[in-house]
Coordinates of C-alpha atoms and ligand atoms in Angstrom, one line a residue:
M7 CA 7.7 32.3 -8.5
K8 CA 5.6 29.3 -7.5
T9 CA 5.8 27.7 -4.1
D10 CA 6.2 24.3 -5.7
I11 CA 9.3 23.4 -7.6
Y12 CA 7.8 20.4 -9.4
L13 CA 10.4 17.9 -10.4
D14 CA 8.2 14.8 -10.7
S15 CA 7.1 15.2 -14.3
N16 CA 7.4 11.4 -15.1
A17 CA 4.6 10.9 -12.6
T18 CA 2.4 13.7 -14.1
T19 CA 2.8 17.2 -15.4
D20 CA 1.1 20.5 -14.9
T21 CA -1.2 21.5 -17.8
L22 CA -0.1 24.0 -20.4
P23 CA -2.1 27.3 -20.2
A24 CA -3.1 26.6 -23.9
A25 CA -4.3 23.2 -22.9
R26 CA -6.5 24.6 -20.1
E27 CA -7.9 27.2 -22.4
A28 CA -8.7 24.5 -25.0
A29 CA -10.4 22.3 -22.4
N30 CA -12.4 25.2 -21.1
R31 CA -13.6 26.1 -24.6
A32 CA -14.6 22.4 -25.1
M33 CA -16.7 22.6 -21.9
G34 CA -18.0 26.0 -22.9
D35 CA -18.6 27.2 -26.5
T36 CA -17.8 23.9 -28.1
Y37 CA -19.5 21.5 -25.7
G38 CA -21.2 19.5 -28.5
N39 CA -21.1 15.8 -28.8
P40 CA -18.8 15.0 -31.8
S41 CA -21.2 12.3 -32.9
S42 CA -24.1 14.8 -33.3
I43 CA -24.7 15.9 -36.8
H44 CA -25.9 19.4 -36.0
S45 CA -23.6 22.4 -35.9
A46 CA -22.7 22.0 -32.2
G47 CA -21.7 18.5 -32.9
L48 CA -19.8 19.5 -36.0
R49 CA -17.8 22.1 -34.1
A50 CA -16.8 19.4 -31.5
R51 CA -16.0 17.0 -34.3
A52 CA -13.7 19.5 -35.9
I53 CA -11.6 19.6 -32.6
L54 CA -11.5 15.8 -32.5
N55 CA -10.4 15.6 -36.2
D56 CA -7.8 18.4 -35.7
T57 CA -6.3 16.7 -32.7
R58 CA -6.2 13.3 -34.4
A59 CA -4.7 14.8 -37.6
R60 CA -1.9 16.5 -35.5
A61 CA -1.2 13.3 -33.6
C62 CA -1.0 11.3 -36.8
R63 CA 1.4 13.8 -38.4
L64 CA 3.6 14.0 -35.3
L65 CA 3.8 10.3 -34.7
G66 CA 3.9 9.2 -38.3
V67 CA 0.8 7.1 -38.0
G68 CA 0.5 6.6 -41.8
S69 CA -2.2 4.1 -42.6
G70 CA -2.5 3.0 -39.0
A71 CA -5.2 4.0 -36.6
L72 CA -4.9 6.5 -33.7
V73 CA -7.6 5.9 -31.1
F74 CA -8.4 8.3 -28.3
N75 CA -8.9 6.7 -24.9
S76 CA -8.5 7.3 -21.2
G77 CA -4.7 6.9 -21.0
A78 CA -1.9 4.5 -21.3
T79 CA -3.2 1.9 -18.9
E80 CA -6.3 1.5 -21.1
G81 CA -4.1 1.5 -24.2
I82 CA -1.9 -1.3 -22.8
Q83 CA -5.0 -3.3 -21.9
T84 CA -6.5 -2.8 -25.4
A85 CA -3.3 -3.8 -27.1
V86 CA -2.8 -6.9 -24.9
L87 CA -6.4 -8.0 -25.3
S88 CA -6.2 -7.5 -29.1
A89 CA -3.0 -9.6 -29.4
L90 CA -4.3 -12.4 -27.1
C91 CA -7.7 -12.5 -28.8
S92 CA -6.1 -12.9 -32.1
L93 CA -3.8 -15.6 -30.8
R94 CA -6.8 -17.5 -29.4
E95 CA -8.6 -17.2 -32.7
Q96 CA -5.6 -18.5 -34.6
R97 CA -5.3 -21.4 -32.2
A98 CA -9.0 -22.2 -32.6
R99 CA -8.4 -22.4 -36.3
G100 CA -5.6 -24.8 -35.7
E101 CA -2.8 -22.4 -36.8
R102 CA 0.6 -22.5 -35.2
T103 CA 1.2 -19.5 -33.0
G104 CA 3.9 -18.3 -30.6
S105 CA 3.5 -19.4 -27.0
I106 CA 5.5 -16.9 -25.0
L107 CA 4.5 -13.5 -23.9
V108 CA 7.6 -11.4 -23.4
Y109 CA 8.0 -8.1 -21.5
G110 CA 11.0 -6.0 -20.6
A111 CA 11.9 -6.5 -17.0
T112 CA 11.7 -2.7 -16.4
E113 CA 8.2 -2.2 -18.0
H114 CA 5.6 -0.1 -16.1
K115 CA 3.5 -2.5 -14.0
A116 CA 0.6 -2.0 -16.3
V117 CA 2.3 -4.2 -18.8
P118 CA 3.0 -7.4 -16.9
E119 CA -0.2 -7.1 -14.9
S120 CA -2.2 -6.8 -18.1
L121 CA -0.4 -9.8 -19.6
K122 CA -1.1 -11.9 -16.5
H123 CA -4.7 -10.7 -16.3
W124 CA -5.8 -11.3 -19.9
N125 CA -3.7 -14.5 -20.2
R126 CA -5.8 -15.8 -17.3
V127 CA -9.2 -14.3 -18.3
L128 CA -8.9 -15.7 -21.8
G129 CA -7.7 -19.1 -20.5
L130 CA -4.6 -19.1 -22.6
H131 CA -2.1 -20.1 -19.9
L132 CA 0.9 -19.0 -22.0
E133 CA 4.3 -18.6 -20.5
I134 CA 5.1 -15.0 -19.5
H135 CA 8.7 -14.2 -19.7
A136 CA 10.5 -11.1 -18.3
L137 CA 13.3 -10.1 -20.7
P138 CA 16.4 -9.1 -18.7
V139 CA 18.1 -5.7 -19.1
N140 CA 21.7 -4.8 -18.6
G141 CA 23.2 -2.3 -16.1
C142 CA 22.0 0.6 -18.4
G143 CA 18.5 -0.7 -18.6
M144 CA 19.0 -2.0 -22.2
H145 CA 17.2 -5.1 -23.2
N146 CA 19.1 -8.3 -23.6
L147 CA 18.8 -8.6 -27.4
A148 CA 20.6 -11.9 -27.7
E149 CA 17.9 -13.5 -25.4
L150 CA 15.2 -11.7 -27.3
R151 CA 16.6 -13.1 -30.6
A152 CA 16.5 -16.6 -29.1
L153 CA 12.9 -16.1 -28.0
A154 CA 11.6 -14.4 -31.1
A155 CA 10.4 -17.5 -33.0
D156 CA 8.3 -18.6 -30.0
A157 CA 7.1 -15.2 -28.9
A158 CA 3.5 -14.3 -29.5
L159 CA 3.6 -10.8 -28.1
V160 CA 6.6 -8.7 -27.1
C161 CA 6.2 -5.6 -24.9
T162 CA 8.9 -3.1 -24.5
M163 CA 9.0 0.6 -23.6
A164 CA 10.5 3.4 -25.6
A165 CA 11.8 5.1 -22.5
N166 CA 11.7 4.1 -18.9
N167 CA 9.7 6.1 -16.4
E168 CA 12.1 5.6 -13.4
T169 CA 15.5 6.0 -15.1
G170 CA 14.7 7.6 -18.4
A171 CA 16.7 4.8 -20.2
V172 CA 15.8 5.0 -23.9
S173 CA 15.4 1.5 -25.4
D174 CA 17.2 0.5 -28.6
L175 CA 14.0 0.1 -30.6
E176 CA 15.9 -0.7 -33.8
G177 CA 17.9 -3.4 -32.1
I178 CA 14.7 -4.9 -30.7
A179 CA 13.0 -4.8 -34.2
A180 CA 16.1 -6.6 -35.6
A181 CA 16.0 -9.2 -32.9
L182 CA 12.3 -9.8 -33.6
S183 CA 12.8 -10.2 -37.3
G184 CA 13.1 -13.9 -37.1
G185 CA 9.5 -14.4 -35.8
N186 CA 5.9 -13.2 -36.1
A187 CA 5.5 -11.8 -32.7
L188 CA 3.2 -8.8 -32.3
W189 CA 5.1 -5.8 -30.7
L190 CA 3.7 -3.3 -28.2
V191 CA 5.9 -0.3 -27.4
D192 CA 4.9 1.8 -24.4
C193 CA 5.6 5.3 -25.7
V194 CA 4.3 7.2 -22.6
Q195 CA 7.6 8.8 -21.6
A196 CA 8.8 9.3 -25.1
L197 CA 6.1 11.7 -26.3
G198 CA 7.5 15.1 -26.8
K199 CA 11.1 14.0 -26.1
I200 CA 11.9 11.4 -28.7
S201 CA 10.8 11.7 -32.3
L202 CA 8.7 8.8 -33.5
H203 CA 7.6 7.7 -36.9
L204 CA 5.5 4.8 -36.0
S205 CA 4.4 3.5 -39.4
S206 CA 7.9 3.1 -40.6
T207 CA 8.6 0.7 -37.8
R208 CA 7.2 -2.8 -37.1
I209 CA 5.6 -1.6 -33.9
D210 CA 2.0 -2.9 -33.8
Y211 CA 0.7 -1.0 -30.7
A212 CA 1.9 2.2 -29.1
P213 CA 0.0 3.6 -26.1
F214 CA 0.4 7.3 -25.0
S215 CA -0.8 9.3 -22.1
G216 CA -1.9 13.0 -22.1
H217 CA -1.0 13.8 -18.5
K218 CA 2.7 13.0 -19.0
L219 CA 2.9 15.9 -21.5
Y220 CA 1.0 18.8 -20.1
A221 CA -2.5 17.6 -21.0
P222 CA -5.0 16.5 -18.3
K223 CA -5.3 13.1 -16.8
G224 CA -7.9 10.8 -18.3
V225 CA -7.0 11.3 -21.9
G226 CA -4.6 9.2 -24.0
M227 CA -4.1 7.6 -27.4
L228 CA -3.4 4.2 -28.8
Y229 CA -1.6 3.7 -32.1
V230 CA -2.6 0.5 -33.9
R231 CA -0.6 -0.5 -37.0
A232 CA -2.7 -1.1 -40.1
D233 CA -3.4 -4.8 -40.2
A234 CA -2.5 -5.4 -36.6
P235 CA -5.3 -7.4 -34.9
F236 CA -7.7 -5.4 -32.9
T237 CA -10.4 -6.2 -30.4
P238 CA -12.1 -3.3 -28.6
L239 CA -11.9 -3.2 -24.9
I240 CA -15.0 -1.0 -24.6
I241 CA -18.0 -1.6 -26.9
G242 CA -21.1 0.4 -27.3
G243 CA -22.1 3.4 -29.5
G244 CA -19.3 2.8 -32.0
Q245 CA -17.3 5.9 -31.4
E246 CA -13.7 6.0 -32.6
N247 CA -14.6 4.0 -35.6
G248 CA -15.9 1.2 -33.4
M249 CA -12.5 0.8 -31.8
R250 CA -13.4 2.5 -28.5
S251 CA -16.9 3.3 -27.6
G252 CA -18.1 5.9 -25.3
T253 CA -18.6 9.6 -25.9
E254 CA -15.2 11.1 -26.3
N255 CA -13.5 13.0 -23.5
M256 CA -13.6 16.3 -25.5
P257 CA -12.1 18.6 -22.9
G258 CA -9.2 16.2 -22.6
I259 CA -8.9 15.7 -26.4
A260 CA -9.0 19.5 -27.0
A261 CA -6.3 20.0 -24.4
L262 CA -4.2 17.3 -25.9
G263 CA -4.7 19.0 -29.3
A264 CA -3.4 22.2 -27.9
V265 CA -0.3 20.4 -26.5
L266 CA 0.3 18.7 -29.8
A267 CA 0.0 22.1 -31.5
E268 CA 2.7 23.4 -29.2
L269 CA 4.8 20.4 -30.1
E270 CA 4.3 21.0 -33.8
E271 CA 4.6 24.8 -34.0
G272 CA 4.7 26.4 -30.6
G273 CA 7.5 27.6 -28.3
S274 CA 6.5 25.9 -25.0
F275 CA 8.8 22.9 -25.3
R276 CA 12.5 23.0 -24.9
S277 CA 15.0 21.4 -27.2
C278 CA 16.9 18.3 -26.2
A279 CA 20.1 20.3 -25.8
Q280 CA 18.3 22.8 -23.4
L281 CA 16.9 19.9 -21.4
E282 CA 20.4 18.3 -21.2
Q283 CA 21.8 21.5 -19.9
A284 CA 19.0 21.7 -17.3
R285 CA 19.8 18.1 -16.2
E286 CA 23.5 19.0 -16.0
K287 CA 22.8 21.9 -13.7
L288 CA 20.8 19.7 -11.4
I289 CA 23.6 17.1 -11.4
A290 CA 26.2 19.7 -10.6
S291 CA 24.1 21.1 -7.8
L292 CA 23.3 17.6 -6.4
S293 CA 27.0 16.7 -6.5
R294 CA 27.9 19.8 -4.6
A295 CA 25.1 19.2 -2.1
F296 CA 25.8 15.5 -1.6
P297 CA 29.4 14.6 -2.5
D298 CA 28.6 10.8 -2.3
L299 CA 25.9 11.1 -5.0
M300 CA 25.5 8.1 -7.3
I301 CA 23.8 8.4 -10.6
N302 CA 21.6 5.5 -11.6
T303 CA 20.4 6.9 -14.9
P304 CA 22.6 5.9 -17.9
L305 CA 23.1 9.6 -18.9
D306 CA 24.2 9.0 -22.5
Q307 CA 21.3 6.6 -23.2
S308 CA 18.4 8.3 -21.5
L309 CA 15.8 11.0 -21.7
P310 CA 17.4 14.4 -20.9
T311 CA 14.4 15.0 -18.5
T312 CA 15.1 12.1 -16.1
L313 CA 17.6 11.7 -13.4
N314 CA 17.7 8.8 -10.9
V315 CA 20.1 9.0 -8.1
T316 CA 21.1 7.5 -4.8
V317 CA 22.7 9.4 -2.0
P318 CA 24.3 6.6 0.0
S319 CA 24.4 8.6 3.2
I320 CA 20.7 9.6 3.1
D321 CA 17.7 7.3 2.7
S322 CA 15.2 8.2 0.0
G323 CA 12.4 8.8 2.5
T324 CA 14.5 11.4 4.2
L325 CA 15.4 13.2 1.0
L326 CA 11.8 13.2 -0.1
D327 CA 10.6 14.6 3.2
V328 CA 13.3 17.4 3.3
F329 CA 12.9 18.3 -0.3
D330 CA 9.1 18.3 0.1
A331 CA 9.4 20.6 3.1
A332 CA 11.6 22.9 0.9
G333 CA 8.9 22.9 -1.8
I334 CA 10.7 20.5 -4.2
R335 CA 8.5 17.7 -5.3
I336 CA 10.4 14.6 -6.3
S337 CA 9.6 10.9 -5.9
A338 CA 11.3 7.8 -4.7
G339 CA 12.3 5.5 -7.5
S340 CA 10.2 2.9 -5.9
A341 CA 7.0 2.4 -4.1
C342 CA 7.1 2.5 -0.3
S343 CA 5.9 -0.5 1.6
A344 CA 4.7 -0.6 5.1
A345 CA 7.9 -0.1 7.0
K346 CA 10.6 0.9 4.5
A347 CA 11.2 1.7 0.9
L348 CA 11.2 -1.5 -1.3
P349 CA 14.0 -1.8 -3.7
S350 CA 12.9 -0.5 -7.1
Y351 CA 12.3 -3.4 -9.4
V352 CA 13.6 -1.4 -12.3
L353 CA 16.9 -0.7 -10.6
K354 CA 17.0 -4.2 -9.3
A355 CA 16.6 -5.5 -12.8
M356 CA 19.5 -3.3 -13.8
G357 CA 21.6 -5.2 -11.3
L358 CA 21.9 -2.5 -8.6
P359 CA 22.2 -3.8 -5.1
D360 CA 19.1 -3.4 -2.8
W361 CA 20.6 -0.7 -0.6
R362 CA 21.2 1.4 -3.7
S363 CA 17.8 0.8 -5.4
S364 CA 15.8 1.2 -2.2
N365 CA 17.4 4.6 -1.6
A366 CA 17.0 5.9 -5.1
V367 CA 15.1 9.0 -5.8
R368 CA 13.9 10.2 -9.2
I369 CA 14.1 13.8 -10.4
S370 CA 12.1 14.3 -13.6
I371 CA 11.7 17.6 -15.3
G372 CA 9.1 18.3 -17.9
A373 CA 9.7 19.1 -21.5
A374 CA 8.6 22.7 -20.7
T375 CA 10.5 23.2 -17.4
D376 CA 12.2 26.6 -17.6
D377 CA 15.6 27.8 -16.4
V378 CA 14.1 29.8 -13.5
T379 CA 12.6 26.6 -12.1
I380 CA 15.9 24.7 -12.5
D381 CA 17.9 27.5 -10.9
S382 CA 15.5 27.7 -7.9
A383 CA 15.6 23.9 -7.6
C384 CA 19.4 24.0 -7.5
S385 CA 19.5 26.6 -4.8
R386 CA 16.9 24.9 -2.7
I387 CA 18.7 21.5 -3.1
E388 CA 21.8 23.1 -1.7
Q389 CA 19.8 24.7 1.2
C390 CA 18.4 21.2 2.0
A391 CA 21.8 19.7 2.1
A392 CA 23.1 22.5 4.3
A393 CA 20.2 21.9 6.8
L394 CA 20.9 18.2 6.8
R395 CA 24.6 18.8 7.5
M396 CA 23.7 21.2 10.3
A397 CA 21.4 18.6 11.8
F398 CA 24.3 16.1 11.6
D399 CA 26.8 18.6 13.1
D400 CA 24.3 19.3 15.9
G401 CA 24.6 15.6 16.8
A402 CA 21.1 14.8 15.7
H403 CA 21.5 11.2 17.0
A404 CA 19.2 12.0 19.8
D405 CA 16.4 12.6 17.3
G406 CA 17.1 9.3 15.5
I407 CA 18.4 11.4 12.6
V408 CA 21.9 10.2 12.2
R409 CA 23.0 6.6 12.3
N410 CA 26.3 5.0 11.4
G411 CA 27.6 8.2 9.9
A412 CA 24.5 8.3 7.7
T413 CA 21.8 10.9 7.9
C414 CA 18.5 9.1 8.4
L415 CA 16.0 11.8 9.4
D416 CA 12.9 10.0 10.4
D417 CA 11.0 11.2 13.4
H418 CA 8.4 8.5 12.6
L419 CA 10.8 5.9 13.8
P420 CA 12.3 7.3 17.0
H421 CA 15.3 5.5 18.4
A422 CA 15.4 2.9 15.7
D423 CA 18.5 0.8 15.6
A424 CA 20.5 0.6 12.5
V425 CA 22.3 -2.0 10.5
T426 CA 24.8 -1.2 7.8
A427 CA 24.2 -2.5 4.4
P428 CA 27.0 -3.0 1.8
G429 CA 28.3 0.4 1.0
G430 CA 27.8 1.7 4.4
V431 CA 24.2 2.7 4.1
A432 CA 22.2 2.6 7.2
N433 CA 19.0 0.6 7.1
K434 CA 16.5 1.2 9.7
V435 CA 15.2 -1.6 11.9
E436 CA 11.9 -0.6 13.4
P437 CA 11.3 -1.7 16.9
A438 CA 7.8 -2.9 17.7
G439 CA 5.5 -0.2 19.0
Y440 CA 6.9 2.7 16.9
T441 CA 5.0 4.5 14.2
T442 CA 5.9 3.3 10.8
K443 CA 5.6 5.4 7.6
A444 CA 2.6 3.3 6.6
Q445 CA 0.9 3.8 9.9
E446 CA 1.7 7.5 9.7
Q447 CA 0.1 7.7 6.3
A448 CA -2.9 5.6 7.3
P449 CA -5.9 7.8 8.2
H450 CA -6.5 7.9 11.9
A451 CA -9.6 5.8 12.7
K452 CA -12.3 7.3 14.9
V453 CA -10.7 10.7 15.5
D454 CA -12.9 13.2 17.2
P455 CA -13.8 15.6 14.4
S456 CA -13.5 18.5 16.8
L457 CA -9.7 17.9 16.9
Q458 CA -9.4 18.9 13.2
I459 CA -9.1 22.5 12.1
G460 CA -9.3 22.9 8.3
A461 CA -6.9 25.2 6.6
A462 CA -9.8 27.4 5.5
A463 CA -10.9 27.8 9.1
L464 CA -7.4 28.4 10.5
P465 CA -7.4 32.3 10.3
D466 CA -10.8 32.4 12.2
F467 CA -9.7 29.8 14.7
L468 CA -6.5 31.7 15.5
K469 CA -8.5 35.0 15.9
L470 CA -10.9 33.3 18.2
H471 CA -8.3 31.5 20.2
V472 CA -5.7 34.2 20.9
G473 CA -2.7 32.7 22.7
T474 CA -2.9 29.3 20.9
V475 CA 0.4 27.5 21.1
I476 CA 1.4 26.4 17.6
V477 CA 3.6 23.3 17.3
D478 CA 5.2 21.9 14.2
V479 CA 5.6 18.2 14.9
R480 CA 7.8 17.6 11.8
D481 CA 11.5 16.8 12.0
P482 CA 13.8 19.8 12.7
V483 CA 15.3 19.6 9.2
E484 CA 11.9 19.7 7.6
H485 CA 11.1 22.6 9.9
A486 CA 14.3 24.4 9.0
V487 CA 13.9 24.3 5.3
S488 CA 10.3 25.1 5.0
R489 CA 8.5 28.4 4.7
L490 CA 5.4 28.7 6.9
P491 CA 2.3 30.8 6.4
T492 CA 2.6 33.9 8.6
S493 CA -0.2 32.6 10.8
L494 CA 2.0 29.6 11.7
S495 CA 5.3 31.3 11.7
S496 CA 5.5 31.5 15.5
A497 CA 5.5 27.7 15.7
L498 CA 7.6 25.8 18.1
N499 CA 9.3 22.8 16.6
I500 CA 8.7 19.7 18.7
P501 CA 9.1 16.5 16.6
L502 CA 6.4 13.9 17.3
S503 CA 9.2 11.6 18.6
R504 CA 10.0 14.2 21.3
L505 CA 6.5 15.2 22.2
A506 CA 6.6 13.1 25.4
E507 CA 9.3 15.5 26.7
A508 CA 7.0 18.5 26.3
V509 CA 3.7 17.0 27.5
P510 CA 4.3 17.2 31.3
S511 CA 5.0 20.9 31.2
W512 CA 1.8 21.5 29.2
L513 CA -0.2 19.3 31.6
A514 CA 1.1 21.3 34.5
L515 CA -0.2 24.6 33.2
P516 CA -2.8 26.0 35.4
E517 CA -4.8 27.4 32.4
R518 CA -4.4 25.2 29.4
P519 CA -4.1 27.3 26.2
P520 CA -5.2 25.7 23.0
I521 CA -2.4 23.8 21.3
L522 CA -2.5 23.5 17.5
F523 CA -0.3 20.8 16.0
F524 CA 0.7 20.7 12.4
C525 CA 2.9 18.7 10.0
R526 CA 3.0 18.0 6.3
S527 CA -0.1 15.9 5.8
G528 CA -2.0 16.1 9.1
N529 CA -1.2 12.6 10.2
R530 CA 1.6 13.2 12.6
S531 CA -0.3 16.3 14.0
T532 CA -3.4 14.2 14.4
A533 CA -1.4 11.6 16.4
A534 CA -0.1 14.4 18.6
G535 CA -3.6 15.8 19.2
V536 CA -5.1 12.4 19.9
L537 CA -2.3 11.7 22.4
L538 CA -2.9 15.0 24.2
R539 CA -6.6 14.6 24.4
Q540 CA -6.1 11.1 25.8
L541 CA -4.1 12.8 28.5
S542 CA -7.2 14.9 29.2
Y543 CA -5.8 18.0 27.5
A544 CA -9.1 18.9 25.8
S545 CA -7.9 21.9 23.8
A546 CA -5.5 20.1 21.5
F547 CA -6.1 20.5 17.8
S548 CA -4.5 19.4 14.5
L549 CA -4.3 21.3 11.2
D550 CA -6.4 19.0 9.0
G551 CA -4.5 18.0 5.9
G552 CA -1.4 19.7 7.1
L553 CA 0.7 22.2 5.3
A554 CA 0.0 20.5 2.1
L555 CA -3.6 21.9 2.1
A556 CA -2.5 25.2 3.6
A557 CA -0.2 26.4 0.9
H558 CA -2.7 29.1 -0.1
L559 CA -2.1 30.7 3.3
L560 CA 1.5 31.5 2.3
D561 CA 1.8 35.1 1.5
A562 CA 3.7 36.3 -1.6
T563 CA 6.9 37.3 0.2
N564 CA 7.0 34.0 1.9
K565 CA 6.8 31.8 -1.2
T566 CA 10.1 32.1 -2.7
Y567 CA 12.5 30.2 -0.3
G568 CA 15.1 32.8 -1.2
D569 CA 15.2 31.5 -4.7
P570 CA 17.5 33.3 -7.1
A571 CA 15.7 36.1 -9.1
Ligands
PLP603 N1 3.6 3.5 -18.9 C1 4.5 4.3 -18.4 C2 5.9 4.2 -18.8 C3 4.1 5.2 -17.4 O1 5.0 6.0 -16.9 C4 2.8 5.3 -17.0 C5 2.3 6.2 -16.0 O2 2.9 6.3 -14.9 C6 1.8 4.4 -17.6 C7 2.3 3.5 -18.6 C8 0.4 4.5 -17.3 O3 -0.2 5.7 -17.8 P1 -1.6 6.2 -17.4 O4 -1.5 7.0 -16.2 O5 -2.0 7.1 -18.6 O6 -2.6 5.1 -17.3

């Protein structure tokens, strides 16, 4: 059993063992340059050809082109550049063209940012229009139909990365039938989960990314329909038929080939029905753990691998922290800004109120996630909820944990006041002078390097400094749900926000033992160490990089969190 229960597969996935082996071989025996004409080159070229052939079969590329590149962000740039260059050429020839660039309001940021960037760089100054979606994340097809005749390029996604909402591609194609717009479909989250036969659609460009489906980061593919305009983003040695120069990322392509082979004929990936069942189990467990759970994913119109939820009584930062302490990796549905979670633009576009979208979390399993992992996740989720309830029952108000009946564990914001948003959700109002999450995450400037003890040096440090006081400065709930390396298991738990209460007794000690602080990332513990040293407690130390970098110190018996067998 792994320490990590990784449920953030829409962000990235692990790599399949077969993918790692293939990448290793491509860096070992078959390290040749696929452009070389000697035998080493030919062996590399065979891998390149084999991966492309598999991708073409799986995606129904037909007479279109399948170009290897660095990932979907590059694929999106290339598609947008190609469409806009063609538009500019048409205009230069005096031809009538569409004048609006349309993108779905829930697209990955790579899409609207690319549209803005290339529209400006190419001096086109076209109107850029966000196409609204409904409460299930489905595009407004009536509006698209009305725009179709004037649209030059339309960008939609096959499936959404935050909610898993699967777009109605046939409906979009029908809405576009009244015009000549080029059509980009971001297929990143669809690969391996939705069957695609690209050449039988009117899709012009479809970017894919290896690291969302068990291949490494830095490899991707772009489908280009036969006859769709194309302008290379990168020019040089003419690789990829002149469509993308630069020596191919052969370890990445070989690994992607191994993943595609598993998709075509292997047993690594689970069926849609099995993935649905896994998601159902997670929903059941989450509902037991958090009875006020709200599901933001349109379950019957979404990828079976994605679940976006809000627990009204618990803010997303809290859930993330507690889950992370319990070894469950999930993500907020939105980026975090300086002081508090920003409402997710995806959920906002779906019409969810800010309190619900800013507290959303995304749980995304991979197409290869097995039942053991799901069962462990369910049991740990329920353990986290029990620990949060216990904190609530213990009257955690004093720690700034519970506000307005809501659980808002956040020792980074001690004594923060609360306001209640619609639906009774507590929002934090940070008083000046307290540590915000962003400050906590920012690296500490000018910290005396002697404060930091690296995880590798920890065993020797503790041998040398017998009697070290070890202090976990995380929140009590994080402390309660986490497993600690044996070397740290004697830790006292004194959250950073309550450190001031312990400091006088330490300062009064006639002989000051070393104090080693630790937390998840090393930031809170660095703050604690800096504070103590400022108070002339010279033997204060911090575990550099926190528990995140010390996972290897967990011994085998300590790794399982009491997961079911
Ligand atoms: N599009 C979607 C829907 C994504 O989820 C992502 C990655 O988060 C991207 C595009 C960008 O992919 P890459 O990391 O390969 O550039």
